[in-house]
XYZ file of C-alpha atoms in Angstrom:
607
model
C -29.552 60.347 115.461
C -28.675 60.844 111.664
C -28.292 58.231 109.306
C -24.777 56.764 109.587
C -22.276 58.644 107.290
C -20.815 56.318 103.958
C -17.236 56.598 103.622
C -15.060 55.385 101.040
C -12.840 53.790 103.555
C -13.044 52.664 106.846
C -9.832 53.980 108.120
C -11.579 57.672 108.482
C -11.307 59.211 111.736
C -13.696 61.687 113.371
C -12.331 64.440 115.406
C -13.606 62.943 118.381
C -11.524 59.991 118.013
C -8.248 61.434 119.743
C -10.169 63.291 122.229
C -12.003 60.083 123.479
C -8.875 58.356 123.202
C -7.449 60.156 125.843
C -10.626 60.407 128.113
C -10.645 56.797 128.920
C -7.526 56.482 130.565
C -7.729 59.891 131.678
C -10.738 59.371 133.476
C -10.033 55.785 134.637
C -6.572 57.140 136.171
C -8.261 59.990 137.818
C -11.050 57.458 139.467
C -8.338 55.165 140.728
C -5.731 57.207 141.726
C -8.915 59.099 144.330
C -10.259 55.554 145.311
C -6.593 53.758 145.570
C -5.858 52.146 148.992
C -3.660 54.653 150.913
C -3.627 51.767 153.943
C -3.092 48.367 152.636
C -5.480 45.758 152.818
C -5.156 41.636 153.427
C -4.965 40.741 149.839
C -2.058 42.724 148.828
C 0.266 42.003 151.907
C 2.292 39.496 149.742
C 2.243 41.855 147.206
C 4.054 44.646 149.388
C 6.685 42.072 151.418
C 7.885 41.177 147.678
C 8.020 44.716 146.252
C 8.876 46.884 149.048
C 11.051 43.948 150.762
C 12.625 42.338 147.874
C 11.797 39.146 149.219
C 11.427 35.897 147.122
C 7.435 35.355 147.681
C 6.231 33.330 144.736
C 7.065 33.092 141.462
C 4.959 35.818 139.832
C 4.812 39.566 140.534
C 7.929 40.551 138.812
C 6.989 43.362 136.811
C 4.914 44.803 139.723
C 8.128 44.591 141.859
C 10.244 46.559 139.816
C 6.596 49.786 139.285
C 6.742 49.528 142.864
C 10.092 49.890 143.373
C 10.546 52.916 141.083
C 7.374 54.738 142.884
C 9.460 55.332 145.552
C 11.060 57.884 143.846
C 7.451 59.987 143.802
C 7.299 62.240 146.767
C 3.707 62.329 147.061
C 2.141 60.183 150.137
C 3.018 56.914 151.786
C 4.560 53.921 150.656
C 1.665 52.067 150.446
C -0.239 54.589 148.596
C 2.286 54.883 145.878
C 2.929 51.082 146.116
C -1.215 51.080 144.654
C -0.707 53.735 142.084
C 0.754 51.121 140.250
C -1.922 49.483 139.630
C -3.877 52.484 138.846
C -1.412 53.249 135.914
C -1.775 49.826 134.564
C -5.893 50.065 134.662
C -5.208 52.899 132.637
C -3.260 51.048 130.220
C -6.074 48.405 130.258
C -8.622 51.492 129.587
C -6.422 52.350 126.617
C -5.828 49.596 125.180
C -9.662 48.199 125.190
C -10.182 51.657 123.754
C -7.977 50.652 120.847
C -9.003 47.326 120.552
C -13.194 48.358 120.676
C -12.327 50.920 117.915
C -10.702 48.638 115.366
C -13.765 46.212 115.928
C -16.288 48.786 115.261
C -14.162 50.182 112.350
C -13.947 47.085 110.291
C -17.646 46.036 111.292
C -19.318 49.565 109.824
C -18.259 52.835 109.074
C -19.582 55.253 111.381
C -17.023 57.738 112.105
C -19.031 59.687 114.634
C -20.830 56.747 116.455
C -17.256 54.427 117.125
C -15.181 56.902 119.301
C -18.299 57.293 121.852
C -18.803 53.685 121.517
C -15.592 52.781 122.055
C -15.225 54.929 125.196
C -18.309 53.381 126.843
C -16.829 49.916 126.409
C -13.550 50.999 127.896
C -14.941 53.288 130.506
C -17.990 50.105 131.340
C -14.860 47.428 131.519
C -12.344 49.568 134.164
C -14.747 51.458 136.172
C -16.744 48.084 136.847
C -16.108 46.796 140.213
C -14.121 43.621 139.308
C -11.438 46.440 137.549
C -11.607 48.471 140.664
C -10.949 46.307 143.255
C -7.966 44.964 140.871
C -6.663 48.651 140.132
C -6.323 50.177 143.557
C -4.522 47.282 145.414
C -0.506 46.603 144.657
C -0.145 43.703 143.511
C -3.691 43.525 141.747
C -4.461 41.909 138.294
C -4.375 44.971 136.685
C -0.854 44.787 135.218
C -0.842 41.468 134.202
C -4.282 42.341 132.549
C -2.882 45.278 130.681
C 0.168 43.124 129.780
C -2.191 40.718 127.753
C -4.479 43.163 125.943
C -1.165 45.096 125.058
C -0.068 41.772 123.420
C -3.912 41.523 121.831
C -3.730 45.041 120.069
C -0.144 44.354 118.763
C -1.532 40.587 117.465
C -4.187 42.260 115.455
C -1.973 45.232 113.416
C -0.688 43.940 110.387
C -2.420 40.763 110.335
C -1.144 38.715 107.510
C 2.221 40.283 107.300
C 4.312 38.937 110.341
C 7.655 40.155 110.605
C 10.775 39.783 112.737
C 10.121 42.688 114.846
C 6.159 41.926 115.501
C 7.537 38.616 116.394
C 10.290 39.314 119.102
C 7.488 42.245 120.270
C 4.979 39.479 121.039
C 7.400 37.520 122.569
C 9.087 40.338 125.112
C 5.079 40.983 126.009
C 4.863 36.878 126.573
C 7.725 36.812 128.905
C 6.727 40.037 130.551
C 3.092 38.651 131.203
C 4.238 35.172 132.635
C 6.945 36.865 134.894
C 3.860 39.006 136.494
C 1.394 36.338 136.183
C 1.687 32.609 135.150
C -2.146 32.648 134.571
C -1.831 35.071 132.009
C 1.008 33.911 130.651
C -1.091 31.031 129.763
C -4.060 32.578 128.963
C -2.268 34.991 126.483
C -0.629 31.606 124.983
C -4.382 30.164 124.636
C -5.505 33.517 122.688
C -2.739 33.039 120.657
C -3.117 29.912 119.578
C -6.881 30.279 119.332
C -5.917 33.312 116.557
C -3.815 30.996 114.963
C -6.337 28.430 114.310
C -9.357 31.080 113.113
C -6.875 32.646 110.643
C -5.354 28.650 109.750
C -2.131 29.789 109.510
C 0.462 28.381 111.603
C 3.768 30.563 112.862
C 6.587 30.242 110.134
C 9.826 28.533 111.800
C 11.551 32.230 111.707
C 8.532 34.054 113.534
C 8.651 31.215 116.309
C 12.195 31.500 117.154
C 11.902 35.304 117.040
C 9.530 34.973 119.438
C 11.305 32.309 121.653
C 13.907 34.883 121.874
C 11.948 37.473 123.278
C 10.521 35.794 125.861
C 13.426 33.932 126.575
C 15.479 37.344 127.333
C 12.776 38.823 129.277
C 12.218 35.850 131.497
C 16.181 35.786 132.005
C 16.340 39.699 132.688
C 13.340 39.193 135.234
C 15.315 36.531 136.602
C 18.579 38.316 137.731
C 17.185 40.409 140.534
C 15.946 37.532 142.068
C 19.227 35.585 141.780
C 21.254 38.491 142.704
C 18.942 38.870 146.175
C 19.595 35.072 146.762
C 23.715 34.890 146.281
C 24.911 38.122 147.537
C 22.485 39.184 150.087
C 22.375 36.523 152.781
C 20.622 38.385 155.471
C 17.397 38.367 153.110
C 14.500 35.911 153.675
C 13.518 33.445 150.859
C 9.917 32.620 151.154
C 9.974 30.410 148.398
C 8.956 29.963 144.627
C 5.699 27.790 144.559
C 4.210 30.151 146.786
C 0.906 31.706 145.137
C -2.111 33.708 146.535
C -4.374 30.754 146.615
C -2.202 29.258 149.340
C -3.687 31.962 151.680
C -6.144 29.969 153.408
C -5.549 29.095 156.819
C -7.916 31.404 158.166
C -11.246 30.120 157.681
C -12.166 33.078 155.163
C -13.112 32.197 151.881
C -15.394 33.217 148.646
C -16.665 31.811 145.479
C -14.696 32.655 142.773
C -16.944 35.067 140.251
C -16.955 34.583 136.525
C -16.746 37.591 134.220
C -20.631 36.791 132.959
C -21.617 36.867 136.659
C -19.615 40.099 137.326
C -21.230 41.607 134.531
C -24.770 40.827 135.874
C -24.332 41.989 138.513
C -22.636 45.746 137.940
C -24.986 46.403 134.259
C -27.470 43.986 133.752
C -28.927 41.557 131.699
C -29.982 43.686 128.678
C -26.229 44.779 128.431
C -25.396 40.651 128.579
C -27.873 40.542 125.765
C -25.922 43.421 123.544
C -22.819 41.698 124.462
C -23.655 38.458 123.338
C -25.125 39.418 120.089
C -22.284 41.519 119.347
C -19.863 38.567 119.809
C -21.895 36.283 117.476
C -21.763 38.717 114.736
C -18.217 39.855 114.952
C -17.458 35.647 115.355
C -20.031 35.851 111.925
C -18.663 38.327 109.535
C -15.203 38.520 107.876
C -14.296 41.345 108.463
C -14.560 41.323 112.200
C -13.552 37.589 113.167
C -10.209 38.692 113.652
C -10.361 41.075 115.922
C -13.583 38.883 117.719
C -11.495 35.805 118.118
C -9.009 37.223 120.795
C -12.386 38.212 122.726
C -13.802 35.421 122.478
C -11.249 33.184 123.461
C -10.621 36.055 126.486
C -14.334 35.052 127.750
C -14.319 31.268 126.976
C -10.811 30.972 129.340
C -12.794 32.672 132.234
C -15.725 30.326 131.943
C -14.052 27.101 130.967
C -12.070 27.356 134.808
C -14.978 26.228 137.327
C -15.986 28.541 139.855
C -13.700 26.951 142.805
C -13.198 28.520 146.768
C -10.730 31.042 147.072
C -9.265 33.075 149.864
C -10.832 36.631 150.534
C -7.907 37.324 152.543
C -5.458 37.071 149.443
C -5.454 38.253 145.812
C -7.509 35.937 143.241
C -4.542 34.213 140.940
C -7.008 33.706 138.615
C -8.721 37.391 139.073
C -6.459 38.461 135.400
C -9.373 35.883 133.859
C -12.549 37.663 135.123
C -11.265 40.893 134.610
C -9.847 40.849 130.753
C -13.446 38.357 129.885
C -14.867 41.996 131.728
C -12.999 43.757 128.816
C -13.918 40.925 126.189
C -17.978 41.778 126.818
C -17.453 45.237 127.213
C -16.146 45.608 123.484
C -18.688 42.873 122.229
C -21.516 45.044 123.937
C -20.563 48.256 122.066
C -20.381 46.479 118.709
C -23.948 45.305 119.569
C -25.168 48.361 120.252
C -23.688 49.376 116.895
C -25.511 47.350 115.098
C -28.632 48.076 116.892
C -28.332 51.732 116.292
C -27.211 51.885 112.802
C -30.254 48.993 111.888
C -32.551 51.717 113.827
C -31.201 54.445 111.584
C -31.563 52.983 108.778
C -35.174 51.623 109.300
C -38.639 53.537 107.746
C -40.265 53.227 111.254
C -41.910 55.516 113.226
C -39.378 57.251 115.859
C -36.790 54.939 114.364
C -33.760 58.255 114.817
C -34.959 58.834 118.598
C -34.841 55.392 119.280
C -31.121 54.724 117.837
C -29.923 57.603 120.046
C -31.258 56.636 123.642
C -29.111 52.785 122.730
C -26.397 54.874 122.388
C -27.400 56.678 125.770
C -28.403 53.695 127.357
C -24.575 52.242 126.840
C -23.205 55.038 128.081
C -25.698 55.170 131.089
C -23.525 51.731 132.160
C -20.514 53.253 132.759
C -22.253 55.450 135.460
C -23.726 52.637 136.915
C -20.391 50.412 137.379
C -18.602 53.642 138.683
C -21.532 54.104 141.376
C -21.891 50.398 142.170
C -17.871 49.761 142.572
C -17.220 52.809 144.514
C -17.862 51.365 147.673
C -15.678 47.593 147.293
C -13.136 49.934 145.454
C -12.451 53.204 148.039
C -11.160 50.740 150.567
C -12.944 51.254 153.729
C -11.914 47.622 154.548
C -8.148 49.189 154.586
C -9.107 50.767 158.286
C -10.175 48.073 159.422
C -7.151 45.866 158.546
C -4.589 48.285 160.039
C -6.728 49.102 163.272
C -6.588 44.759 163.681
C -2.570 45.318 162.908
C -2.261 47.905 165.379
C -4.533 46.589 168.169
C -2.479 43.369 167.912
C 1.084 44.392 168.030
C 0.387 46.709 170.803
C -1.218 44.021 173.234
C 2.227 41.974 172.159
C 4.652 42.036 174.785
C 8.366 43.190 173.821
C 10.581 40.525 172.318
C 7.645 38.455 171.930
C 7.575 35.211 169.404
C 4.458 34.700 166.878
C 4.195 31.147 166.087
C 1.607 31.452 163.281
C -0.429 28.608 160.994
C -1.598 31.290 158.951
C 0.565 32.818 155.582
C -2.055 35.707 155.495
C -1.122 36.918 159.438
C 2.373 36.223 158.885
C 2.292 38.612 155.799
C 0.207 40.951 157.094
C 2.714 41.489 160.078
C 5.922 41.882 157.866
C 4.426 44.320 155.214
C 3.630 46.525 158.699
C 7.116 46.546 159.621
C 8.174 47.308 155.735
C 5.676 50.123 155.270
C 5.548 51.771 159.046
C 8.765 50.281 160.785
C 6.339 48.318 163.514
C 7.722 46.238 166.106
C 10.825 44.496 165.277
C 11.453 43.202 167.796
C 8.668 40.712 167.587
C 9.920 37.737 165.586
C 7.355 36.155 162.763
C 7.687 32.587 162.721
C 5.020 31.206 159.727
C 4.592 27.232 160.487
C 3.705 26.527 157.107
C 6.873 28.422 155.057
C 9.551 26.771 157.449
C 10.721 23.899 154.902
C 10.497 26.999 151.758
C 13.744 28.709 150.974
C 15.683 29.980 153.686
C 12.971 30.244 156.268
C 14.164 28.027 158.925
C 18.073 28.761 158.581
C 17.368 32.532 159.362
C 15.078 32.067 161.705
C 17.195 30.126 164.220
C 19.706 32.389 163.769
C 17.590 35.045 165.297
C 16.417 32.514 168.135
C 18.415 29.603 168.617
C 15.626 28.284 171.021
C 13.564 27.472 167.894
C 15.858 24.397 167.015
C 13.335 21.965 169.556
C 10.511 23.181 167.937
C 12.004 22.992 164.036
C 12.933 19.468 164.682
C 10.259 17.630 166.068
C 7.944 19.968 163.564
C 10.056 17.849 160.530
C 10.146 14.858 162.272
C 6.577 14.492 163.368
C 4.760 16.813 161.742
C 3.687 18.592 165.313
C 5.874 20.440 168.443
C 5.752 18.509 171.645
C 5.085 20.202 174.966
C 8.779 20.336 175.887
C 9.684 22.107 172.746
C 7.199 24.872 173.004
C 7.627 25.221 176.825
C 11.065 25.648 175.780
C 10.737 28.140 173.619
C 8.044 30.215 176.275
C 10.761 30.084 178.477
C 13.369 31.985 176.205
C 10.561 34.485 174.567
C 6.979 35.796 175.351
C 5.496 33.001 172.932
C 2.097 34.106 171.278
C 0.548 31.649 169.299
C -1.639 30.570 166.728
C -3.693 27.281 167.710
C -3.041 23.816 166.081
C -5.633 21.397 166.480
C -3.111 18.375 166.805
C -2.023 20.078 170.034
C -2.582 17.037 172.761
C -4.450 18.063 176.158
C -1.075 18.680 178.186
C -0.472 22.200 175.780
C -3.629 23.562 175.813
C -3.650 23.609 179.459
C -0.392 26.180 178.967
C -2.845 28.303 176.795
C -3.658 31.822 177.932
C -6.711 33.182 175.891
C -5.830 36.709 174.610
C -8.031 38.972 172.596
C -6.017 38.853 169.032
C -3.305 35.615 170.123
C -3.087 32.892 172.868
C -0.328 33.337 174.699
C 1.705 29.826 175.706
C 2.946 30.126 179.496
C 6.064 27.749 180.069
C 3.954 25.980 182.697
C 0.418 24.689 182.523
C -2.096 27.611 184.048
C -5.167 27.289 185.933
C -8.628 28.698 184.879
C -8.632 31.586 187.092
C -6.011 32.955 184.510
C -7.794 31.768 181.642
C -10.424 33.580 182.571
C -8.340 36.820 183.780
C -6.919 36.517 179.936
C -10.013 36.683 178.390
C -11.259 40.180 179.852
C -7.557 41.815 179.540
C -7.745 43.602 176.290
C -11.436 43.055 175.295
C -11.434 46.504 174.797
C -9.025 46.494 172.102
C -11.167 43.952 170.392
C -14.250 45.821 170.828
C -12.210 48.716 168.766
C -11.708 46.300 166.128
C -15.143 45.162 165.885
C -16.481 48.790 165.437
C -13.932 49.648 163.079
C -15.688 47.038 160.463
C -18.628 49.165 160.565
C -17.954 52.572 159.238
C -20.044 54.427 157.013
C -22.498 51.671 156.285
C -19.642 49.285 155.242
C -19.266 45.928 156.738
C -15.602 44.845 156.207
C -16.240 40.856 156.260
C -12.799 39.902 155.722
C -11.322 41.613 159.189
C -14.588 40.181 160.774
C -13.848 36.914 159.536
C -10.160 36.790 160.940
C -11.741 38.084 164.520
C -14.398 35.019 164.339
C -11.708 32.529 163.640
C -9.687 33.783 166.596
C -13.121 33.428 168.303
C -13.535 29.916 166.977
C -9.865 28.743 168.505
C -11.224 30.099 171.911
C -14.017 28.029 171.770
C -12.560 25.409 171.193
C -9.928 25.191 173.503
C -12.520 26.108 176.351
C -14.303 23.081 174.762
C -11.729 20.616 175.286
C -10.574 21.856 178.817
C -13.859 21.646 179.889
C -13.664 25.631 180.780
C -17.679 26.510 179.954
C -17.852 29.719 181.791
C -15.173 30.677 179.681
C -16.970 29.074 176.758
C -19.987 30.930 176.962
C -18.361 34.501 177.330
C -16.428 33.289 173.969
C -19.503 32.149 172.018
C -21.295 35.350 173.143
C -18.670 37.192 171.538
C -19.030 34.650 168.570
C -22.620 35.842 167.786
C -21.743 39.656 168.117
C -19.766 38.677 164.730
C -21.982 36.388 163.353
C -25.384 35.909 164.237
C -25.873 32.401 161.894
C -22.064 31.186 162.938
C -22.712 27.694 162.071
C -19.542 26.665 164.405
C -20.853 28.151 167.248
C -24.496 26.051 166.928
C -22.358 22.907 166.058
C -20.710 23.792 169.402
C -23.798 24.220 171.087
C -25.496 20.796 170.584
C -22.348 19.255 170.910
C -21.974 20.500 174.584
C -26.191 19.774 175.031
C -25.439 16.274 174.450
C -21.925 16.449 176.616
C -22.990 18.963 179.295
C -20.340 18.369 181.758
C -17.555 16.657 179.454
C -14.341 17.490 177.729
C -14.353 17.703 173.620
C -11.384 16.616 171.387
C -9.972 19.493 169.911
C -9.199 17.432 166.799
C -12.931 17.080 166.552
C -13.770 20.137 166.637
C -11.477 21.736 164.154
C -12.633 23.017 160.621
């Protein structure tokens, strides 16, 4: 590589700069538009019933919504692939803007007009083709937008430092309402950059720029705010899930994951020597002058993700906290280029043997990442998983009878139900009831509208936190009831339990085991359909597997407390087709060795 060329001023732009400016979002919206979920997948379920539906789901999203709703006016594939595009468009953004932001650090930190446009395209090209941006950018409802949203409001933060102005100001502050009406994480993480920006330059906002910026995001939030309100007053016959809903509260189903940080993430798609780049790059853009204020933002980016603890989250919902990993992603994907910088230029300029040879294969060796986190995110980010999830949907509703009832614990079934009947029209004339969302919004009032033989079950529900026998008998008379199981459920229902392959079905009288057993082989084909749709390709879809051993697991465990071990066995065989180390199904085991001819307490033998 040739010595790095002097200029008289850093502003000097190569002609590569524009075209590598528009090859990184180019290429990051042609990757995730191929790889973007044309079926949609557990985590963005809520997502598509708030967007697609204009339901009230949560208090985030809003921006999303209103992509999602104008993609419908693209006549180019199905809802639900369009409904992901979004995202796509928004990692693009994302690929743009750490384009912008990687080029201003490299700028001010040397002047080497032909070595900062590749540089900067490898850290924007290594941040969104990694798999954490992947999985974010080709799911609706991902972290993408809110992402974008935040490094938009980074790149505006950094022009003109030192001369604020009234229309900088109300700019920041329309991005600040924007970002905490998609995402209230953001919202406060873009809040913490700020005010980490403020501190490193010592210069608190004048009263004028604050209450331009006030303003701003006061509008926006208020604009954001009257679709919602309109839904609620003048369209009665829509369902309000709610405003404190978020994705964390997902969790029924027995499917979780530790949350990764963006240093982890990083590990794992590029390696340590990258981490090493990246770190030394932060410390001397944190060290020099010229660079601190572009570093800080970064910086303060990374040290959010880390400073939340790595916490359980559901794998059948979106992360909340997923905008964190994926912009600290973007913060060491910048830092790493302006480490290889400086490696290459101090290689350049040395009087050592092969000193030029070695500069250049850094500069290959960055870009060499980028092909490794497309390769190793290509198979999380395609979607296989997407099959899966609709061959479950499918299987399920069709072993439903007509007019049936689904009485369900879990938010993430529930949801996963109502965006099929929003995307593909799918049996409505089965009625969702989600347990856990009757006391948010509207929920109950529209519900016993629909079925007025709810009102037992809605009452003793508030009163006692459970449903009798009489009230769900009650409702099995009126509807083909298919339920979820709830461990407080006292001896007397279980025995009205008829083990199904996807849902037990409650019979308004108790049944004998002759047609618990008769329940458990109708429709184990359907099942088996399931199971072999998880394994496709050499992909494992874990989530859908997990959802089919937890409706395992309730099996077991009312077989276990009626004392049905035939029944048991066939169950727990089915168990270990799943998951050959299920730890509930050993438990189960030397619980019954110790117990061989007893009856087990369902309460005990809940999760």
């Amino acid at each position: 590589m040739p010595a790095p060329e002097r200029t008289s001023s850093p502003a000097v732009r190569h002609w590569l700069d524009p075209l590598c400016a528009a090859a990184a979002p180019a290429i990051v919206l042609v990757l995730t538009l191929f790889r973007a979920s044309s079926s949609p997948v557990w985590r963005d379920d809520v997502a598509l019933v708030r967007a697609l539906g204009l339901s009230p789901v949560g208090s985030e999203g809003r921006i999303s919504s209103v992509l999602v709703q104008l993609s419908a006016a693209v006549p180019i594939g199905g809802r639900g692939l369009r409904a992901s595009w979004t995202s796509a468009l928004a990692l693009a953004l994302l690929a743009y803007m750490t384009y912008a932001l990687a080029r201003r650090l490299l700028t001010r930190a040397h002047a080497t007009p032909r070595l900062t446009p590749p540089l900067s395209l490898a850290a924007a090209l290594t941040a969104t083709v990694s798999e954490a941006a992947q999985v974010e950018g080709t799911v609706a409802g991902g972290a993408a937008v809110a992402a974008a949203l935040v490094l938009l409001a980074v790149v505006l933060m950094g022009s003109n430092v030192g001369r604020p102005d009234a229309r900088r100001a109300l700019s920041l502050g329309c991005l600040l309402g924007l970002t905490l009406a998609e995402s209230h994480a953001a919202g406060v993480l873009l809040l913490f950059v700020l005010a980490a920006q403020a501190t490193a330059q010592r210069a608190l906002p004048t009263p004028r720029t604050l209450a331009w910026s006030l303003l701003g995001a006061g509008v926006v939030v208020a604009l954001c705010a009257v679709p919602l309100l309109w839904r609620i007053l003048f369209v009665p016959t829509a369902f309000d899930y709610g405003h404190g809903l978020e994705g964390s509260s997902l969790a029924f189903v027995q499917a979780s994951d530790l949350r990764t940080s963006a240093i982890a993430a990083w590990l794992r798609d590029v390696g340590a020597i990258s981490l090493g780049f990246a770190v030394a790059g932060m410390g001397l853009g944190l060290a020099r002058r010229a660079t601190r204020s572009v570093m800080v933002p970064l910086a303060a980016l990374l040290f959010a993700d880390l400073a939340l603890p790595a916490s359980r989250v559901s794998i059948l919902s979106s992360d909340p906290l997923g905008v964190l990993r994926l912009l600290g992603v973007v913060a060491l994907g910048i830092s790493a280029g302006l480490g290889v910088q400086a490696a290459a230029r101090a290689l350049a300029l040395a009087r050592i043997p092969f000193a030029e040879p070695a500069s250049v294969l850094i500069v290959v060796f960055d870009f060499t990442l980028v092909f490794i986190g497309a390769e190793d995110s290509a198979l999380a980010a395609e979607h296989p998983a997407g099959t899966a999830a609709e061959v479950w949907t499918d299987e399920a509703l069709v072993r439903t009878p007509p007019s049936s009832l689904l009485l369900l614990r879990s938010q993430a079934l529930a949801f996963r139900f109502l965006s099929a009947r929003l995307l593909r029209g799918e049996r409505p004339d089965v009625l969702v009831v989600p347990m856990s969302l009757l006391e948010r919004g509207n929920v109950r009032a529209h519900l016993l509208a629909e079925e007025p033989a709810l009102a037992p079950l809605i009452r003793e529900t508030a009163l006692s936190g459970k449903a009798s026998e009489y009230a769900l008998s009650t409702l099995a008379d009126a509807r083909p009831l298919l339920v979820e199981l709830d461990p407080s459920w006292e001896t007397p229902v279980l025995e009205h339990l008829l083990p199904r392959p996807f849902f037990m079905q409650l019979a308004p009288e108790p049944r004998g085991r002759s047609d618990r057993e008769l329940g458990l082989r109708e429709g184990r084909a359907s099942f088996q359909r399931v199971i072999s749709a998880t394994e496709r390709a050499g992909f494992r879809d874990e989530v859908t597997r997990s959802v089919l051993l937890a409706e395992t697991h309730e099996r077991m465990m009312v077989a276990a407390a009626l004392g049905d071990h035939k029944s048991l066995d066939e169950v727990r065989t089915l168990a270990q087709s799943l998951d050959s180390q299920d730890v509930f199904a050993r438990e189960l085991a030397t619980r019954l060795a110790e117990k061989p001819r007893g009856k087990l307490a369902i309460s005990s033998l809940a999760p």
